[in-house]
Structures are given as structure tokens and as C-alpha cells.
């Protein structure tokens, strides 16, 4: 099968980790024997924007075409206005910017399906283009469309829903996202396919880092299930989170939880991987709580280094209350690290509370404290949850699993299209 992937989030030489989950899915599709080309539209960055703003400078630096992990990736420009002005029309503007390229690719790569990632602008462009290229369109919703965009203003909500009504199939990366639109006319076209992890990341990181974790857990086990305060004080523990530093990720809640338990675990270290708009306020919070010796801001790290940080930790905790799925949770679980997520969020598709991880209520510091205490005070329990979480991911949440389910959607779609065509030509 030949697949054209359309995603403005696809990685580039300028930002090799942006949208890496889409790249991983593409690589898995290719490993299963399918052919893929990628169009990753880039906002046009005219002067003086390309000089004055770092974001627009980075757009200008992206090449027009590249080959990433043996995949041909095209980066055509399209008109986009700053501050999301006229965002309702962004799909149409993207379609105009890439339509000539799509026709050129079509001449030598007769793709069977267009798979767009996010409804706006990519899905909007795809449903415009399908009128001329006459192939079906699949749109994947990763979270922002349903959790943010449709709540900005009514016109955006109407546009997103209009795009999805025109799409031939819709994929959501979690059951949570599917539930958010279960009353819409297009709900019957939705299939839930969770994101996955790359087994190579587990193999590459796990032996050394997991050995470190196992040593710490074994030491704690030898101290006994009910550790004395003295024993706890001399046992180093590490909690880690990985995310963009924005309010909904709940990093401030983690910091407050650490402040509450630091007396019991004076050697506790909390590593924060990521950067973003909330960093300064989070650093101020650390200073107010006198946690400078216990909270370390590592900033944005390459993916491989991030995985090492996760694998070396005793606990992964990200109390994000607006998460479409959250691939980083299953990355942590794959490394055999006990993982804490949030009830009602996308990660509930992977974590069953008390069976292979822990779930806390949204924006609830008390729950986070209780979860951390359970994992820190009961290393035997932490190990059982970690082992179960790892098995869950390896058996059900790899990129190969994701790719096979995605191919099944394509095949069903194309079979239906062929049957409809046959019916039309039968007298």
C-alpha cells in the first residue's frame, strides 16, 4: 500500500524531536512493507518575521526537502498568520500551498490514501485535496483539536467538526478523545488506536539503567517493607517527569507533593525534563519551598537522553489533567518504572489503577502524595506495578501494534470504497 502522510508536526533537521511519534508510526508502517511519503507543510516566514522572531527564523531554516530515516519528507511553505489569526481558514490555505506538490508526487507515487495528523490545519487541507486526487482521507486526532481548539470559539468548533464530517475515517489516540465527541454525527467513523513505543529505545537504554533501578530496589527490599526513618533517609530515590512546562501538566503539583514528603526522604531528588512557559514560575515555587537541593530542571533533552533519565528513575509521575494519550507514560512503563498518571485522561487506556500503575485525581496534591508514599515506602509494591506496566506495554503498546491497527483502518476503508465503486458501475 502507498500512503501519503500529511503533518505539519513532522520532525525536521531544525527540530528533530517535534512530532517524533508520527515519524515512529511512519517507520513502523514501512517496516510492515508499505510505502510512505511525507508532506510536512511549514508556515511561510517572510521578512521581517524571519529576522525578528526565533520561531519564524526556525521555519525559514527548514529545507524544502529532506530524507529522514530513509523517508522522503517534503516541507512546502503555506500562508499562516501569527497568533492564529484566521485559523478557521488554515486548512484551505495549507491546501493551496501544497496542491502543486501533491499533484507532482501523485504522478510518480500513486498513493492509495492520505493520512492527516490533526484536524486543523492538516485534516482541513486533506479534505480539500481529496476532491482533486480522488483518494480517501484518514484524520488522526492527537488531543489539541478536541481539548483546546474547539473551545476557543464557535467558528473553530464548527470548522473542526465540518472537516471530520468530510473525512472518510477518524482515528483518536485514546478512548477519552473518542468520548468527547460521542454525540457528533461523525462519531461512528472513529477508531481508537493508541500511540506506541519503540522497542529499540527499551533495548538500548534498559540494561544499564534498569540495573541501577533494580539495585536501588533490592537495597530497599533488604531494609524491609516498613523502613525506619533512618533507613529511608539514607536511601536515594529519584522521581522524574517529562513534559512541556505548561500549567496543565501539573508539574507544580509534583513540586508541592515533594515538599510534603521531603522530611521522610531527605535524599529524594525530582528531575524535571522539559521546558516551556511555566519554567520561571516553577523555579520560583521551588525557591519558595526551599527545594533547591531536591528539584533539578534539566530542560529539553534529546529523546535518547530523556529515555535514560526515565529509566534511571524510581518513579515517573506526570499529573497532567489535559492529556490526549501521553506517550511518555508508556515510555516510562516500558522501562520498568512505576508510573503515576491521572484518572479520566487518555492514559487510562494503558494504566489500570493498582494493577500496572497508579492513577490520581486531577489537580489533587493529596493523591500525588499518597501515590508517592506508596511507591517509596513499599518497594515490593513498586516493583510489582513496574513489572506489570512493562509487560502491558510490550504486549500491546508498540509502534508495530499501532501500525497494524492503522493498516487495518486503511484496508477497511479501501475495501468499502471498492465495493461502492462496483455498485455504481453495475447496471
Coordinates of C-alpha atoms in Angstrom, one line a residue, residues 115-360:
X115 CA -3.4 10.2 6.4
X116 CA -3.5 13.7 8.0
X117 CA -2.5 14.2 11.6
X118 CA -4.7 16.7 13.5
X119 CA -7.9 18.1 12.1
X120 CA -6.8 21.7 11.7
X121 CA -4.9 22.6 9.6
X122 CA -3.7 19.3 8.2
X123 CA -7.1 17.5 8.1
X124 CA -8.7 20.6 6.6
X125 CA -6.1 20.6 3.8
X126 CA -6.6 16.8 3.2
X127 CA -10.3 17.0 2.7
X128 CA -9.9 19.9 0.2
X129 CA -7.2 17.9 -1.7
X130 CA -9.2 14.7 -1.9
X131 CA -11.7 16.4 -4.3
X132 CA -8.9 16.5 -6.9
X133 CA -6.8 13.5 -6.1
X134 CA -9.8 11.2 -5.5
X135 CA -8.4 9.2 -2.7
X136 CA -9.9 8.6 0.8
X137 CA -8.7 10.6 3.8
X138 CA -7.9 9.5 7.3
X139 CA -7.5 12.1 10.1
X140 CA -5.9 11.3 13.4
X141 CA -6.8 13.4 16.4
X142 CA -4.0 13.6 19.0
X143 CA -5.7 15.8 21.5
X144 CA -5.5 19.5 20.8
X145 CA -8.4 19.6 18.3
X146 CA -10.8 18.3 20.9
X147 CA -9.2 19.6 24.1
X148 CA -8.4 23.1 23.0
X149 CA -9.2 24.2 19.5
X150 CA -12.9 23.6 19.6
X151 CA -13.2 25.6 22.8
X152 CA -11.5 28.7 21.6
X153 CA -14.5 30.0 19.6
X154 CA -17.6 28.6 18.0
X155 CA -16.3 29.1 14.4
X156 CA -13.3 26.9 15.1
X157 CA -15.5 24.2 16.6
X158 CA -17.7 24.3 13.5
X159 CA -14.7 24.1 11.2
X160 CA -13.1 21.1 13.0
X161 CA -16.4 19.2 13.0
X162 CA -17.0 20.0 9.3
X163 CA -13.6 18.6 8.5
X164 CA -14.3 15.4 10.4
X165 CA -17.7 15.0 8.8
X166 CA -15.9 15.1 5.4
X167 CA -13.1 12.7 6.4
X168 CA -13.6 9.1 5.5
X169 CA -12.2 7.7 8.7
X170 CA -11.1 9.2 12.0
X171 CA -8.5 7.8 14.5
X172 CA -8.3 9.1 18.1
X173 CA -5.2 8.2 20.2
X174 CA -7.4 7.4 23.2
X175 CA -10.8 6.4 24.3
X176 CA -11.0 9.7 26.2
X177 CA -10.9 11.7 23.0
X178 CA -13.5 9.5 21.4
X179 CA -15.8 10.1 24.4
X180 CA -15.5 13.9 24.0
X181 CA -17.3 13.8 20.6
X182 CA -19.5 10.7 21.0
X183 CA -22.7 12.7 20.3
X184 CA -21.4 14.1 17.0
X185 CA -22.6 12.7 13.6
X186 CA -19.0 11.6 12.7
X187 CA -18.6 9.5 15.9
X188 CA -19.3 6.3 14.0
X189 CA -16.2 6.8 11.9
X190 CA -13.9 6.8 14.9
X191 CA -11.4 4.1 15.7
X192 CA -9.2 4.3 18.8
X193 CA -5.5 3.5 18.1
X194 CA -3.1 4.4 20.9
X195 CA 0.4 5.6 20.3
X196 CA 3.2 3.2 20.9
X197 CA 6.8 2.9 21.9
X198 CA 9.9 1.9 20.0
X199 CA 11.3 -1.4 21.3
X200 CA 14.8 -0.2 20.2
X201 CA 14.6 2.5 22.9
X202 CA 13.9 -0.1 25.5
X203 CA 16.7 -2.4 24.5
X204 CA 19.2 0.5 24.1
X205 CA 18.5 2.0 27.5
X206 CA 17.1 -0.7 29.7
X207 CA 20.0 -3.0 30.7
X208 CA 22.3 -0.4 32.3
X209 CA 19.7 1.9 33.7
X210 CA 17.4 -0.8 34.9
X211 CA 20.3 -2.5 36.7
X212 CA 20.7 0.8 38.6
X213 CA 17.0 0.8 39.4
X214 CA 17.0 -2.9 40.5
X215 CA 20.0 -2.3 42.7
X216 CA 18.1 0.5 44.5
X217 CA 15.0 -1.6 44.9
X218 CA 17.0 -4.5 46.1
X219 CA 18.7 -2.3 48.7
X220 CA 15.3 -1.0 49.8
X221 CA 13.9 -4.6 49.9
X222 CA 16.8 -5.6 52.2
X223 CA 15.8 -2.8 54.6
X224 CA 12.3 -4.4 54.9
X225 CA 8.9 -3.3 53.7
X226 CA 8.5 -0.9 56.6
X227 CA 11.7 1.1 56.5
X228 CA 12.7 3.1 59.5
X229 CA 13.2 6.8 59.2
X230 CA 16.9 6.3 59.4
X231 CA 16.9 3.7 56.6
X232 CA 14.7 5.9 54.4
X233 CA 16.9 8.9 54.9
X234 CA 20.0 7.1 53.5
X235 CA 18.1 5.6 50.5
X236 CA 18.4 7.8 47.5
X237 CA 15.2 8.0 45.5
X238 CA 14.6 9.7 42.2
X239 CA 11.3 10.9 40.7
X240 CA 11.1 12.1 37.1
X241 CA 8.6 13.9 34.9
X242 CA 8.9 14.7 31.2
X243 CA 6.7 17.3 29.5
X244 CA 6.3 20.8 28.1
X245 CA 6.3 23.1 31.1
X246 CA 2.8 24.4 30.9
X247 CA 0.1 24.7 33.6
X248 CA -2.0 21.7 32.6
X249 CA 1.0 19.3 33.0
X250 CA 0.8 19.6 36.9
X251 CA 4.5 20.0 37.5
X252 CA 3.7 22.5 40.3
X253 CA 1.6 19.8 42.0
X254 CA 4.6 17.4 41.9
X255 CA 6.8 20.0 43.5
X256 CA 4.3 20.6 46.2
X257 CA 4.0 16.9 46.8
X258 CA 7.8 16.6 47.1
X259 CA 7.8 19.4 49.7
X260 CA 5.3 17.4 51.8
X261 CA 7.3 14.2 51.9
X262 CA 10.8 15.5 51.9
X263 CA 11.2 15.1 55.7
X264 CA 10.7 11.4 55.3
X265 CA 13.0 11.2 52.3
X266 CA 15.7 13.9 52.7
X267 CA 17.6 12.3 49.8
X268 CA 14.7 12.5 47.4
X269 CA 15.5 14.1 44.0
X270 CA 13.0 15.2 41.5
X271 CA 14.2 15.6 37.9
X272 CA 12.1 17.8 35.5
X273 CA 12.8 17.2 31.9
X274 CA 11.3 19.8 29.5
X275 CA 11.0 23.5 29.1
X276 CA 8.2 26.0 28.4
X277 CA 6.2 29.0 29.5
X278 CA 5.8 27.9 33.2
X279 CA 9.5 27.3 33.9
X280 CA 10.2 30.6 35.7
X281 CA 7.1 30.3 37.9
X282 CA 8.1 26.7 38.7
X283 CA 11.6 27.8 39.6
X284 CA 10.1 30.5 41.9
X285 CA 7.9 27.8 43.6
X286 CA 11.0 25.6 44.2
X287 CA 12.7 28.6 45.8
X288 CA 9.8 29.5 48.0
X289 CA 9.6 25.9 49.2
X290 CA 13.4 25.7 49.8
X291 CA 13.7 22.7 47.5
X292 CA 16.7 23.9 45.5
X293 CA 18.7 20.8 46.6
X294 CA 15.9 18.4 45.6
X295 CA 14.5 19.7 42.3
X296 CA 16.6 19.8 39.2
X297 CA 15.4 21.4 35.9
X298 CA 17.1 19.5 33.1
X299 CA 15.5 21.5 30.3
X300 CA 14.7 20.0 26.9
X301 CA 16.8 16.9 26.2
X302 CA 17.2 14.7 23.1
X303 CA 14.9 11.7 23.1
X304 CA 17.6 9.2 23.8
X305 CA 18.8 11.2 26.8
X306 CA 15.3 11.6 28.0
X307 CA 14.8 7.8 27.9
X308 CA 18.0 7.4 30.0
X309 CA 16.6 9.8 32.6
X310 CA 13.3 7.9 32.8
X311 CA 15.0 4.5 33.0
X312 CA 17.3 5.6 35.9
X313 CA 14.4 6.9 38.0
X314 CA 12.5 5.1 40.7
X315 CA 9.2 6.7 39.8
X316 CA 7.7 8.5 36.8
X317 CA 5.0 11.0 37.8
X318 CA 3.1 13.3 35.5
X319 CA -0.2 14.6 36.9
X320 CA -1.3 16.2 33.6
X321 CA -5.0 16.8 33.6
X322 CA -5.4 17.6 29.8
X323 CA -3.7 14.7 28.1
X324 CA -5.0 13.1 24.9
X325 CA -2.9 10.0 25.5
X326 CA 0.6 10.8 26.7
X327 CA 3.1 8.5 25.0
X328 CA 5.7 9.4 27.7
X329 CA 3.7 7.4 30.2
X330 CA 4.1 4.2 28.2
X331 CA 7.7 5.0 27.6
X332 CA 8.2 5.1 31.3
X333 CA 6.3 1.9 31.8
X334 CA 8.3 0.2 29.1
X335 CA 11.5 0.9 31.1
X336 CA 10.1 -0.9 34.1
X337 CA 9.5 2.3 36.1
X338 CA 6.4 2.6 38.3
X339 CA 4.2 5.2 36.7
X340 CA 1.6 7.7 38.0
X341 CA -1.0 9.2 35.7
X342 CA -4.3 11.0 36.1
X343 CA -7.8 9.5 36.2
X344 CA -10.1 10.3 33.3
X345 CA -7.2 11.1 30.9
X346 CA -6.1 9.2 27.8
X347 CA -3.5 7.1 29.7
X348 CA -6.4 5.2 31.3
X349 CA -6.3 3.1 28.1
X350 CA -2.9 1.7 29.3
X351 CA -2.9 2.1 33.1
X352 CA -5.3 0.2 35.3
X353 CA -5.1 1.7 38.8
X354 CA -3.3 -0.6 41.3
X355 CA -2.6 -3.3 38.7
X356 CA 0.1 -1.9 36.4
X357 CA 0.5 1.7 37.7
X358 CA -1.3 4.3 39.8
X359 CA -3.9 7.0 38.8
X360 CA -4.6 10.1 40.8

